[in-house]
mmCIF file of C-alpha atoms in Angstrom:
data_model
loop_
_atom_site.group_PDB
_atom_site.id
_atom_site.type_symbol
_atom_site.label_atom_id
_atom_site.label_comp_id
_atom_site.label_asym_id
_atom_site.label_seq_id
_atom_site.Cartn_x
_atom_site.Cartn_y
_atom_site.Cartn_z
ATOM 1 C CA ASP A 1 70.418 86.098 58.892
ATOM 2 C CA GLN A 2 69.879 87.638 55.479
ATOM 3 C CA SER A 3 66.134 88.084 55.930
ATOM 4 C CA HIS A 4 64.800 91.256 57.462
ATOM 5 C CA PRO A 5 64.349 90.836 61.247
ATOM 6 C CA GLN A 6 60.619 91.581 61.000
ATOM 7 C CA VAL A 7 60.209 88.772 58.447
ATOM 8 C CA GLN A 8 62.094 86.360 60.716
ATOM 9 C CA HIS A 9 59.976 87.420 63.681
ATOM 10 C CA GLU A 10 56.696 86.941 61.799
ATOM 11 C CA ALA A 11 57.777 83.554 60.440
ATOM 12 C CA LEU A 12 58.669 82.327 63.928
ATOM 13 C CA ARG A 13 55.404 83.679 65.325
ATOM 14 C CA CYS A 14 53.471 81.865 62.596
ATOM 15 C CA TRP A 15 55.240 78.602 63.433
ATOM 16 C CA CYS A 16 54.187 79.085 67.069
ATOM 17 C CA GLU A 17 50.577 79.694 66.086
ATOM 18 C CA ILE A 18 50.497 76.656 63.794
ATOM 19 C CA LEU A 19 51.895 74.387 66.510
ATOM 20 C CA MET A 20 49.495 75.772 69.106
ATOM 21 C CA SER A 21 46.461 75.308 66.862
ATOM 22 C CA GLU A 22 47.566 71.745 66.055
ATOM 23 C CA GLU A 23 47.980 71.044 69.773
ATOM 24 C CA LYS A 24 44.528 72.480 70.480
ATOM 25 C CA ARG A 25 43.006 70.405 67.666
ATOM 26 C CA LEU A 26 44.590 67.212 68.987
ATOM 27 C CA GLU A 27 43.540 67.916 72.563
ATOM 28 C CA SER A 28 39.965 68.596 71.507
ATOM 29 C CA GLY A 29 39.729 65.106 70.049
ATOM 30 C CA GLU A 30 38.919 66.414 66.597
ATOM 31 C CA ALA A 31 41.805 64.498 65.017
ATOM 32 C CA LYS A 32 40.768 61.250 66.692
ATOM 33 C CA LYS A 33 37.151 61.658 65.551
ATOM 34 C CA LYS A 34 38.274 62.224 61.969
ATOM 35 C CA MET A 35 40.502 59.161 62.065
ATOM 36 C CA GLU A 36 37.755 56.971 63.556
ATOM 37 C CA LYS A 37 35.310 58.080 60.849
ATOM 38 C CA ASN A 38 37.734 57.071 58.095
ATOM 39 C CA GLN A 39 37.089 53.347 57.581
ATOM 40 C CA GLU A 40 40.047 52.982 55.195
ATOM 41 C CA ILE A 41 42.602 53.432 57.988
ATOM 42 C CA SER A 42 43.577 50.102 59.563
ATOM 43 C CA LEU A 43 43.796 49.636 63.336
ATOM 44 C CA SER A 44 47.580 49.227 63.191
ATOM 45 C CA LYS A 45 47.923 52.545 61.357
ATOM 46 C CA LYS A 46 45.666 54.238 63.913
ATOM 47 C CA ILE A 47 47.814 52.906 66.753
ATOM 48 C CA SER A 48 51.112 53.798 65.065
ATOM 49 C CA GLY A 49 49.764 57.281 64.341
ATOM 50 C CA ASP A 50 49.019 57.746 68.036
ATOM 51 C CA GLN A 51 52.525 56.687 69.018
ATOM 52 C CA ASP A 52 54.422 58.552 66.325
ATOM 53 C CA SER A 53 56.596 61.209 67.952
ATOM 54 C CA ASP A 54 56.729 63.131 64.682
ATOM 55 C CA ALA A 55 52.962 63.021 64.173
ATOM 56 C CA SER A 56 52.946 66.755 63.614
ATOM 57 C CA LEU A 57 54.230 67.643 60.172
ATOM 58 C CA VAL A 58 55.118 71.135 61.356
ATOM 59 C CA GLY A 59 56.985 69.743 64.354
ATOM 60 C CA SER A 60 58.858 67.402 62.074
ATOM 61 C CA VAL A 61 59.900 70.267 59.801
ATOM 62 C CA LEU A 62 61.030 72.370 62.760
ATOM 63 C CA ASN A 63 62.940 69.421 64.186
ATOM 64 C CA GLN A 64 64.835 69.168 60.887
ATOM 65 C CA HIS A 65 65.798 72.842 61.208
ATOM 66 C CA SER A 66 66.481 72.861 64.940
ATOM 67 C CA THR A 67 70.094 73.907 64.353
ATOM 68 C CA ARG A 68 68.914 77.159 62.762
ATOM 69 C CA LEU A 69 66.359 77.592 65.522
ATOM 70 C CA PHE A 70 69.127 77.316 68.121
ATOM 71 C CA GLN A 71 71.201 79.863 66.191
ATOM 72 C CA LEU A 72 68.318 82.316 66.408
ATOM 73 C CA THR A 73 68.530 82.228 70.223
ATOM 74 C CA SER A 74 71.646 84.387 69.871
ATOM 75 C CA SER A 75 70.133 86.858 67.397
ATOM 76 C CA VAL A 76 71.046 90.489 67.963
ATOM 77 C CA HIS A 77 67.315 91.295 67.872
ATOM 78 C CA PRO A 78 65.599 90.727 71.252
ATOM 79 C CA LYS A 79 62.181 90.108 69.663
ATOM 80 C CA ILE A 80 63.613 87.268 67.603
ATOM 81 C CA ARG A 81 65.289 85.722 70.658
ATOM 82 C CA LEU A 82 62.027 85.904 72.593
ATOM 83 C CA VAL A 83 59.780 84.398 69.911
ATOM 84 C CA THR A 84 62.417 81.713 69.231
ATOM 85 C CA LEU A 85 62.276 80.786 72.902
ATOM 86 C CA ASP A 86 58.477 80.651 72.737
ATOM 87 C CA LEU A 87 58.764 78.255 69.815
ATOM 88 C CA ILE A 88 61.378 76.118 71.574
ATOM 89 C CA GLY A 89 59.126 75.977 74.642
ATOM 90 C CA ILE A 90 56.217 74.711 72.548
ATOM 91 C CA LEU A 91 58.431 72.132 70.843
ATOM 92 C CA LEU A 92 59.748 70.937 74.212
ATOM 93 C CA ARG A 93 56.247 70.664 75.660
ATOM 94 C CA GLN A 94 55.065 68.679 72.659
ATOM 95 C CA GLY A 95 58.133 66.436 72.742
ATOM 96 C CA LEU A 96 59.179 67.439 69.229
ATOM 97 C CA ILE A 97 62.697 68.635 70.014
ATOM 98 C CA ASN A 98 65.569 66.999 71.867
ATOM 99 C CA PRO A 99 65.991 68.555 75.334
ATOM 100 C CA MET A 100 69.658 67.478 75.426
ATOM 101 C CA GLU A 101 70.353 69.790 72.489
ATOM 102 C CA THR A 102 68.189 72.588 73.879
ATOM 103 C CA VAL A 103 69.548 72.932 77.421
ATOM 104 C CA PRO A 104 72.932 74.518 76.517
ATOM 105 C CA PHE A 105 71.154 77.304 74.622
ATOM 106 C CA LEU A 106 68.755 77.882 77.512
ATOM 107 C CA LEU A 107 71.705 78.042 79.897
ATOM 108 C CA ALA A 108 73.536 80.451 77.583
ATOM 109 C CA LEU A 109 70.512 82.758 77.546
ATOM 110 C CA GLN A 110 70.916 83.233 81.288
ATOM 111 C CA GLY A 111 73.662 85.648 80.266
ATOM 112 C CA ASP A 112 71.175 87.879 78.407
ATOM 113 C CA VAL A 113 71.317 90.831 80.801
ATOM 114 C CA ASP A 114 69.785 93.328 78.385
ATOM 115 C CA VAL A 115 66.398 91.618 78.002
ATOM 116 C CA PRO A 116 65.008 90.192 81.265
ATOM 117 C CA ALA A 117 62.009 88.632 79.465
ATOM 118 C CA VAL A 118 64.343 86.415 77.414
ATOM 119 C CA ARG A 119 66.334 85.394 80.471
ATOM 120 C CA ASN A 120 63.172 84.692 82.492
ATOM 121 C CA LEU A 121 61.569 82.570 79.782
ATOM 122 C CA ALA A 122 64.799 80.602 79.304
ATOM 123 C CA LEU A 123 64.981 80.102 83.074
ATOM 124 C CA ASN A 124 61.376 78.862 83.218
ATOM 125 C CA LEU A 125 62.092 76.375 80.428
ATOM 126 C CA LEU A 126 65.242 75.241 82.257
ATOM 127 C CA ILE A 127 63.286 74.750 85.474
ATOM 128 C CA MET A 128 60.672 72.658 83.669
ATOM 129 C CA GLU A 129 63.352 70.506 82.036
ATOM 130 C CA GLY A 130 65.265 70.277 85.313
ATOM 131 C CA ASP A 131 62.163 68.992 87.087
ATOM 132 C CA LYS A 132 61.687 66.318 84.420
ATOM 133 C CA ARG A 133 65.338 65.362 83.897
ATOM 134 C CA PRO A 134 67.649 66.657 86.665
ATOM 135 C CA ASP A 135 70.612 64.493 85.612
ATOM 136 C CA MET A 136 70.457 65.695 82.027
ATOM 137 C CA LEU A 137 70.570 69.296 83.189
ATOM 138 C CA ARG A 138 73.774 68.650 85.138
ATOM 139 C CA GLN A 139 75.314 66.887 82.133
ATOM 140 C CA ARG A 140 74.759 69.873 79.850
ATOM 141 C CA VAL A 141 76.079 72.652 82.132
ATOM 142 C CA ARG A 142 79.541 72.567 80.563
ATOM 143 C CA ALA A 143 78.118 72.920 77.045
ATOM 144 C CA GLY A 144 75.950 75.818 78.248
ATOM 145 C CA VAL A 145 78.863 77.644 79.865
ATOM 146 C CA SER A 146 80.958 77.142 76.733
ATOM 147 C CA LEU A 147 78.159 78.556 74.612
ATOM 148 C CA VAL A 148 77.635 81.613 76.830
ATOM 149 C CA ILE A 149 81.352 82.384 76.542
ATOM 150 C CA LYS A 150 81.205 82.152 72.737
ATOM 151 C CA ILE A 151 78.144 84.401 72.612
ATOM 152 C CA SER A 152 79.714 86.911 75.015
ATOM 153 C CA VAL A 153 82.890 87.122 72.949
ATOM 154 C CA TYR A 154 80.800 87.537 69.778
ATOM 155 C CA CYS A 155 78.760 90.343 71.385
ATOM 156 C CA LEU A 156 81.903 92.015 72.669
ATOM 157 C CA LEU A 157 83.461 91.949 69.197
ATOM 158 C CA LEU A 158 80.216 93.193 67.672
ATOM 159 C CA ASN A 159 80.154 96.166 70.073
ATOM 160 C CA LEU A 160 83.787 96.982 69.316
ATOM 161 C CA VAL A 161 83.133 96.996 65.571
ATOM 162 C CA CYS A 162 80.009 99.194 65.801
#
């Protein structure tokens, strides 16, 4: 919150680019080729590396700071909300963030009437998660509604002060 919004935006955008390039590298098989060339890595380490959900160092770091990432979904700056959603979408796709924690924030963003792009992206992410885990979506509706109320009250107070 203390950093300039442009700095926050650029940092989030950089995280997105890093995750996307890592995903591209893994999908291209480059990582597997490197690992197979290295004779010092045992078979068990190769297998555990393939199955490690936190194989991405960047994803692991972002997972540690997911609370802050979720806070940024209610930033007063639309660009920050949008790039934060992009980042959350990448993390969800890569399985690096807990969908149970994410869904309430995506539901709360359905109340973002000022920026349709934010609302649409949040809706698309909700639809994807709903297709994968319909029961989980129903379980998190209450938390999402509670969060949208908190955000609405905060925005209302912010508008009254300004």
